[in-house]
Amino acid sequence: MTKETKNLKYYQAIGRRKKSVAQVRLYLVNRSGGFNLKENNKSLLIKKGEIYINFKPYEKIYFHPYEKNKLLLPLKITDNLERFAISIVVKGGGKSGQLEAIIHGLSRAIEQVNKEQYRPILKKAGLLMRDPRKKERRKVGTGGKARREKQSPKR
């Protein structure tokens, strides 16, 4: 879904994993520089090639190199690393689930840019498929755990 607000064009997608939900926006930035991103009474100047997650640079949230590589994978395999300014709002879950939700949302947003070109690449890498696994609910009489059974008496 392509949206236009004040001559500013962006591609938006939502990614999910476990309890995490990530809203990803890929902004098309002109050569003159960046633009002001305003959400929830916060203002931020984003430039081309920068990625902000919850109004923080992604380097401050994901420190390990494997996390950064995993986050940038959809952009690297489609050669879009420096093409967009990216804003991500992610909620719920833990750090790992949020990372997977961001990757899923980023892949879906890149797919919208050029479906014929990018979809086969992302599909082959397995980035468009949502991981359906969720936490199993706890059952009654299991002592607060999902799969634990009651202890049987010894006599």
Coordinates of N, CA and C in Angstrom, one line a residue:
M1 N 0.8 -1.2 0.0 CA 0.0 0.0 0.0 C 0.9 1.2 0.0
T2 N 0.8 2.0 -1.0 CA 1.5 3.3 -1.1 C 0.7 4.4 -0.7
K3 N 1.3 5.2 0.2 CA 0.6 6.4 0.7 C 1.3 7.6 0.4
E4 N 0.6 8.7 0.3 CA 1.2 10.0 0.0 C 0.7 11.0 1.0
T5 N 1.6 11.7 1.7 CA 1.2 12.7 2.6 C 2.2 13.9 2.4
K6 N 1.7 15.1 2.0 CA 2.5 16.3 1.8 C 3.6 16.0 0.8
N7 N 3.4 15.4 -0.3 CA 4.4 15.1 -1.3 C 5.5 14.2 -0.8
L8 N 5.2 13.4 0.2 CA 6.1 12.5 0.8 C 5.6 11.1 0.6
K9 N 6.3 10.3 -0.1 CA 5.8 9.0 -0.5 C 6.5 7.9 0.4
Y10 N 5.8 7.0 0.9 CA 6.4 5.9 1.7 C 5.6 4.6 1.5
Y11 N 6.3 3.5 1.7 CA 5.7 2.2 1.6 C 5.6 1.7 3.1
Q12 N 4.5 1.1 3.4 CA 4.2 0.7 4.8 C 3.8 -0.8 4.8
A13 N 4.3 -1.5 5.8 CA 3.9 -2.9 6.0 C 4.0 -3.2 7.5
I14 N 3.4 -4.3 7.8 CA 3.4 -4.8 9.2 C 4.0 -6.2 9.3
G15 N 4.9 -6.4 10.2 CA 5.5 -7.7 10.4 C 5.1 -8.2 11.8
R16 N 5.0 -9.5 12.0 CA 4.6 -10.1 13.3 C 5.5 -11.3 13.6
R17 N 5.7 -11.5 14.9 CA 6.4 -12.7 15.4 C 6.0 -12.9 16.8
K18 N 5.5 -14.0 17.3 CA 5.1 -14.2 18.6 C 4.2 -13.1 19.1
K19 N 4.5 -12.3 20.1 CA 3.7 -11.3 20.6 C 4.1 -9.9 20.0
S20 N 5.1 -9.9 19.2 CA 5.7 -8.6 18.7 C 5.0 -8.2 17.4
V21 N 4.8 -6.9 17.2 CA 4.2 -6.3 16.0 C 5.1 -5.2 15.6
A22 N 5.5 -5.1 14.4 CA 6.4 -4.1 13.9 C 5.7 -3.4 12.7
Q23 N 5.6 -2.0 12.8 CA 5.1 -1.2 11.7 C 6.3 -0.6 11.0
V24 N 6.5 -0.9 9.7 CA 7.7 -0.5 9.0 C 7.3 0.5 7.9
R25 N 8.0 1.6 7.8 CA 7.8 2.6 6.7 C 9.1 2.8 6.0
L26 N 9.1 2.7 4.7 CA 10.2 3.0 3.8 C 9.9 4.3 3.2
Y27 N 10.6 5.3 3.5 CA 10.4 6.7 3.0 C 11.4 6.9 1.8
L28 N 10.8 7.4 0.7 CA 11.6 7.8 -0.5 C 12.1 9.2 -0.2
V29 N 13.4 9.3 -0.1 CA 14.0 10.6 0.2 C 14.7 11.2 -1.0
N30 N 14.5 12.5 -1.2 CA 15.2 13.1 -2.4 C 16.6 13.3 -2.0
R31 N 17.4 13.8 -3.0 CA 18.9 14.0 -2.8 C 19.2 15.1 -1.9
S32 N 18.3 16.0 -1.6 CA 18.6 17.2 -0.8 C 18.9 16.9 0.6
G33 N 18.5 15.7 1.1 CA 18.8 15.4 2.5 C 17.7 14.5 3.1
G34 N 17.3 14.9 4.3 CA 16.3 14.1 5.0 C 15.0 14.8 5.1
F35 N 14.2 14.3 6.0 CA 12.9 14.9 6.3 C 12.6 14.7 7.8
N36 N 11.6 15.5 8.2 CA 11.2 15.5 9.6 C 10.2 14.4 9.8
L37 N 10.4 13.5 10.7 CA 9.4 12.5 11.0 C 8.8 12.9 12.3
K38 N 7.5 13.0 12.3 CA 6.7 13.5 13.5 C 5.7 12.4 13.8
E39 N 5.8 11.8 15.0 CA 4.9 10.8 15.5 C 4.8 11.0 17.0
N40 N 3.6 11.0 17.5 CA 3.4 11.1 19.0 C 4.1 12.2 19.7
N41 N 4.0 13.4 19.1 CA 4.7 14.7 19.6 C 6.2 14.6 19.6
K42 N 6.8 13.7 18.8 CA 8.3 13.6 18.7 C 8.6 14.0 17.3
S43 N 9.7 14.7 17.2 CA 10.2 15.1 15.9 C 11.7 14.6 15.7
L44 N 11.9 14.1 14.5 CA 13.3 13.5 14.2 C 13.6 13.7 12.8
L45 N 14.8 14.1 12.5 CA 15.3 14.3 11.1 C 16.0 13.0 10.7
I46 N 15.4 12.3 9.7 CA 15.9 11.1 9.2 C 16.5 11.3 7.8
K47 N 17.7 10.8 7.6 CA 18.4 10.9 6.3 C 18.3 9.6 5.5
K48 N 18.7 9.7 4.3 CA 18.7 8.5 3.4 C 19.7 7.5 3.9
G49 N 19.3 6.2 4.0 CA 20.1 5.1 4.5 C 20.1 4.9 6.0
E50 N 19.4 5.7 6.7 CA 19.3 5.6 8.2 C 18.1 4.7 8.6
I51 N 18.2 4.0 9.6 CA 17.2 3.1 10.2 C 16.9 3.5 11.6
Y52 N 15.7 3.9 11.9 CA 15.3 4.2 13.3 C 14.3 3.3 13.8
I53 N 14.5 2.7 15.0 CA 13.5 1.8 15.6 C 13.1 2.5 16.9
N54 N 11.8 2.8 17.0 CA 11.2 3.5 18.1 C 12.0 4.8 18.4
F55 N 12.3 5.6 17.4 CA 13.0 6.8 17.5 C 14.4 6.7 18.0
K56 N 15.0 5.6 17.8 CA 16.4 5.4 18.2 C 17.1 4.8 17.0
P57 N 18.4 5.1 16.8 CA 19.2 4.4 15.7 C 19.3 2.9 16.0
Y58 N 19.2 2.1 15.0 CA 19.2 0.6 15.2 C 20.4 0.1 15.9
E59 N 21.6 0.9 15.7 CA 22.8 0.4 16.3 C 22.8 0.5 17.8
K60 N 21.9 1.4 18.4 CA 21.8 1.5 19.9 C 20.9 0.4 20.4
I61 N 20.1 -0.3 19.6 CA 19.2 -1.3 20.1 C 19.8 -2.7 19.9
Y62 N 20.4 -2.9 18.7 CA 21.0 -4.2 18.4 C 22.5 -4.1 18.3
F63 N 23.2 -4.6 19.3 CA 24.6 -4.4 19.4 C 25.4 -5.5 18.7
H64 N 25.0 -6.7 18.7 CA 25.7 -7.8 18.2 C 25.8 -7.8 16.6
P65 N 26.9 -8.1 16.0 CA 27.0 -8.1 14.6 C 26.0 -9.0 13.9
Y66 N 25.7 -10.2 14.5 CA 24.7 -11.1 13.9 C 23.3 -10.5 13.8
E67 N 23.0 -9.7 14.9 CA 21.7 -9.1 14.9 C 21.6 -8.0 13.8
K68 N 22.6 -7.3 13.7 CA 22.6 -6.2 12.6 C 22.6 -6.8 11.2
N69 N 23.3 -7.9 11.0 CA 23.3 -8.6 9.7 C 22.0 -9.2 9.4
K70 N 21.3 -9.7 10.4 CA 20.0 -10.3 10.3 C 19.0 -9.2 9.9
L71 N 19.1 -8.1 10.6 CA 18.2 -7.0 10.4 C 18.3 -6.4 9.0
L72 N 19.6 -6.3 8.5 CA 19.8 -5.7 7.2 C 19.7 -6.7 6.0
L73 N 19.4 -8.0 6.3 CA 19.4 -9.0 5.3 C 18.4 -8.7 4.1
P74 N 17.1 -8.3 4.4 CA 16.2 -8.0 3.3 C 16.7 -6.9 2.4
L75 N 17.4 -5.9 3.0 CA 17.9 -4.7 2.3 C 19.1 -5.1 1.4
K76 N 19.9 -6.0 2.0 CA 21.2 -6.4 1.3 C 20.9 -7.3 0.1
I77 N 20.0 -8.3 0.2 CA 19.7 -9.2 -0.9 C 19.0 -8.5 -2.0
T78 N 18.3 -7.4 -1.7 CA 17.5 -6.7 -2.8 C 18.3 -5.4 -3.2
D79 N 19.5 -5.2 -2.7 CA 20.3 -4.0 -3.1 C 19.6 -2.7 -2.8
N80 N 19.0 -2.6 -1.7 CA 18.3 -1.4 -1.3 C 18.8 -0.8 0.0
L81 N 20.1 -1.0 0.3 CA 20.7 -0.6 1.6 C 20.7 0.9 1.8
E82 N 21.0 1.7 0.8 CA 21.1 3.1 0.9 C 19.9 3.8 0.1
R83 N 18.9 3.1 -0.2 CA 17.8 3.7 -1.0 C 16.8 4.5 -0.2
F84 N 16.5 4.0 1.0 CA 15.3 4.5 1.8 C 15.8 5.0 3.1
A85 N 15.0 5.9 3.7 CA 15.1 6.2 5.1 C 14.0 5.4 5.8
I86 N 14.3 4.6 6.8 CA 13.4 3.7 7.4 C 13.0 4.0 8.8
S87 N 11.7 4.0 9.1 CA 11.2 4.2 10.4 C 10.4 3.0 10.8
I88 N 10.7 2.5 12.0 CA 10.1 1.3 12.5 C 9.6 1.5 13.9
V89 N 8.3 1.2 14.1 CA 7.7 1.2 15.4 C 7.3 -0.2 15.8
V90 N 8.0 -0.7 16.9 CA 7.8 -2.1 17.2 C 7.3 -2.2 18.7
K91 N 6.3 -3.1 19.0 CA 5.8 -3.2 20.3 C 5.6 -4.7 20.6
G92 N 5.6 -5.0 21.9 CA 5.3 -6.3 22.4 C 6.4 -7.3 22.3
G93 N 6.4 -8.3 23.1 CA 7.4 -9.4 23.0 C 8.7 -9.0 23.5
G94 N 9.7 -9.8 23.2 CA 11.1 -9.6 23.6 C 11.9 -9.2 22.5
K95 N 13.2 -9.1 22.7 CA 14.2 -8.5 21.8 C 14.3 -9.4 20.5
S96 N 14.3 -10.7 20.7 CA 14.4 -11.6 19.5 C 13.1 -11.6 18.7
G97 N 12.0 -11.7 19.4 CA 10.7 -11.6 18.6 C 10.5 -10.3 17.9
Q98 N 11.0 -9.2 18.5 CA 10.9 -7.9 17.8 C 11.8 -7.9 16.6
L99 N 13.0 -8.5 16.7 CA 13.9 -8.5 15.6 C 13.2 -9.3 14.4
E100 N 12.7 -10.4 14.7 CA 12.0 -11.2 13.7 C 10.8 -10.5 13.1
A101 N 10.1 -9.8 13.9 CA 8.9 -9.0 13.4 C 9.4 -7.9 12.5
I102 N 10.5 -7.2 12.8 CA 11.0 -6.2 12.0 C 11.5 -6.7 10.6
I103 N 12.1 -7.9 10.6 CA 12.6 -8.5 9.4 C 11.4 -8.8 8.5
H104 N 10.4 -9.4 9.1 CA 9.2 -9.7 8.3 C 8.5 -8.5 7.7
G105 N 8.4 -7.4 8.5 CA 7.8 -6.2 8.1 C 8.6 -5.5 7.0
L106 N 9.9 -5.5 7.2 CA 10.8 -4.9 6.2 C 10.7 -5.7 4.8
S107 N 10.7 -7.0 4.9 CA 10.5 -7.8 3.7 C 9.2 -7.5 3.0
R108 N 8.2 -7.4 3.7 CA 6.8 -7.1 3.1 C 6.8 -5.7 2.5
A109 N 7.5 -4.7 3.1 CA 7.5 -3.4 2.6 C 8.3 -3.3 1.3
I110 N 9.5 -4.0 1.3 CA 10.3 -4.0 0.1 C 9.6 -4.7 -1.0
E111 N 8.8 -5.7 -0.7 CA 8.1 -6.4 -1.8 C 7.1 -5.4 -2.5
Q112 N 6.5 -4.5 -1.7 CA 5.6 -3.5 -2.3 C 6.2 -2.6 -3.3
V113 N 7.5 -2.3 -3.1 CA 8.2 -1.4 -4.0 C 8.2 -1.9 -5.4
N114 N 8.6 -3.1 -5.6 CA 8.6 -3.7 -7.0 C 8.3 -5.2 -6.8
K115 N 7.1 -5.6 -6.9 CA 6.7 -7.0 -6.7 C 7.3 -8.0 -7.6
E116 N 7.4 -7.7 -8.9 CA 7.9 -8.6 -9.9 C 9.4 -8.9 -9.7
Q117 N 10.1 -7.9 -9.2 CA 11.6 -8.0 -9.1 C 12.0 -8.6 -7.7
Y118 N 11.4 -8.1 -6.7 CA 11.8 -8.4 -5.3 C 11.2 -9.6 -4.7
R119 N 9.9 -10.0 -5.1 CA 9.2 -11.1 -4.4 C 9.9 -12.4 -4.6
P120 N 10.4 -12.8 -5.8 CA 11.1 -14.1 -5.9 C 12.4 -14.2 -5.0
I121 N 13.1 -13.0 -4.9 CA 14.3 -13.0 -4.1 C 14.0 -13.2 -2.7
L122 N 13.0 -12.5 -2.2 CA 12.7 -12.5 -0.8 C 12.0 -13.9 -0.4
K123 N 11.2 -14.4 -1.3 CA 10.5 -15.7 -1.1 C 11.6 -16.8 -1.0
K124 N 12.6 -16.8 -1.9 CA 13.6 -17.8 -1.9 C 14.4 -17.8 -0.6
A125 N 14.6 -16.6 -0.1 CA 15.3 -16.5 1.2 C 14.5 -16.8 2.4
G126 N 13.1 -17.0 2.2 CA 12.2 -17.4 3.3 C 11.9 -16.2 4.2
L127 N 12.0 -15.0 3.7 CA 11.7 -13.8 4.5 C 10.3 -13.3 4.5
L128 N 9.5 -13.8 3.6 CA 8.1 -13.3 3.5 C 7.2 -14.2 4.3
M129 N 7.7 -15.4 4.7 CA 6.8 -16.3 5.5 C 6.8 -15.9 7.0
R130 N 5.6 -15.8 7.5 CA 5.5 -15.5 8.9 C 5.7 -16.7 9.7
D131 N 6.4 -16.6 10.8 CA 6.7 -17.8 11.7 C 5.4 -17.9 12.6
P132 N 4.6 -19.0 12.5 CA 3.4 -19.0 13.2 C 3.5 -19.5 14.6
R133 N 4.7 -19.8 15.1 CA 4.8 -20.4 16.5 C 4.5 -19.3 17.5
K134 N 3.7 -19.7 18.5 CA 3.4 -18.8 19.6 C 3.6 -19.5 20.9
K135 N 3.5 -18.8 22.0 CA 3.7 -19.4 23.3 C 2.4 -20.2 23.6
E136 N 2.6 -21.4 24.1 CA 1.5 -22.3 24.4 C 0.8 -21.8 25.7
R137 N -0.5 -21.8 25.7 CA -1.2 -21.4 26.9 C -1.1 -22.4 28.0
R138 N -1.1 -21.9 29.3 CA -1.1 -22.8 30.4 C -2.4 -23.5 30.6
K139 N -2.4 -24.7 31.1 CA -3.6 -25.5 31.3 C -3.9 -25.5 32.8
V140 N -5.2 -25.7 33.1 CA -5.6 -25.8 34.5 C -5.1 -27.1 35.2
G141 N -4.6 -26.9 36.4 CA -4.1 -28.1 37.1 C -2.7 -28.5 36.8
T142 N -2.0 -27.7 36.1 CA -0.6 -28.1 35.8 C 0.4 -27.3 36.5
G143 N 0.0 -26.6 37.6 CA 1.0 -25.9 38.4 C 1.6 -24.7 37.7
G144 N 0.8 -24.0 36.9 CA 1.3 -22.8 36.2 C 2.1 -23.0 35.0
K145 N 2.3 -24.2 34.5 CA 3.1 -24.5 33.3 C 2.2 -25.1 32.2
A146 N 2.6 -25.0 31.0 CA 1.8 -25.5 29.9 C 1.8 -27.0 29.8
R147 N 2.9 -27.7 30.0 CA 2.9 -29.1 29.7 C 3.2 -29.9 31.0
R148 N 3.4 -29.3 32.1 CA 3.6 -30.1 33.3 C 2.4 -30.8 33.8
E149 N 2.6 -32.0 34.3 CA 1.5 -32.8 34.8 C 1.6 -32.9 36.3
K150 N 0.5 -33.2 36.9 CA 0.5 -33.4 38.4 C 1.4 -34.5 38.8
Q151 N 2.0 -34.3 40.0 CA 2.8 -35.4 40.5 C 2.0 -36.5 41.0
S152 N 2.3 -37.8 40.6 CA 1.5 -38.9 41.1 C 2.0 -39.3 42.5
P153 N 1.0 -39.8 43.4 CA 1.5 -40.2 44.7 C 2.4 -41.4 44.7
K154 N 3.3 -41.5 45.6 CA 4.2 -42.6 45.6 C 3.7 -43.9 46.2
R155 N 2.6 -43.8 47.1 CA 2.1 -45.0 47.7 C 0.6 -45.2 47.3

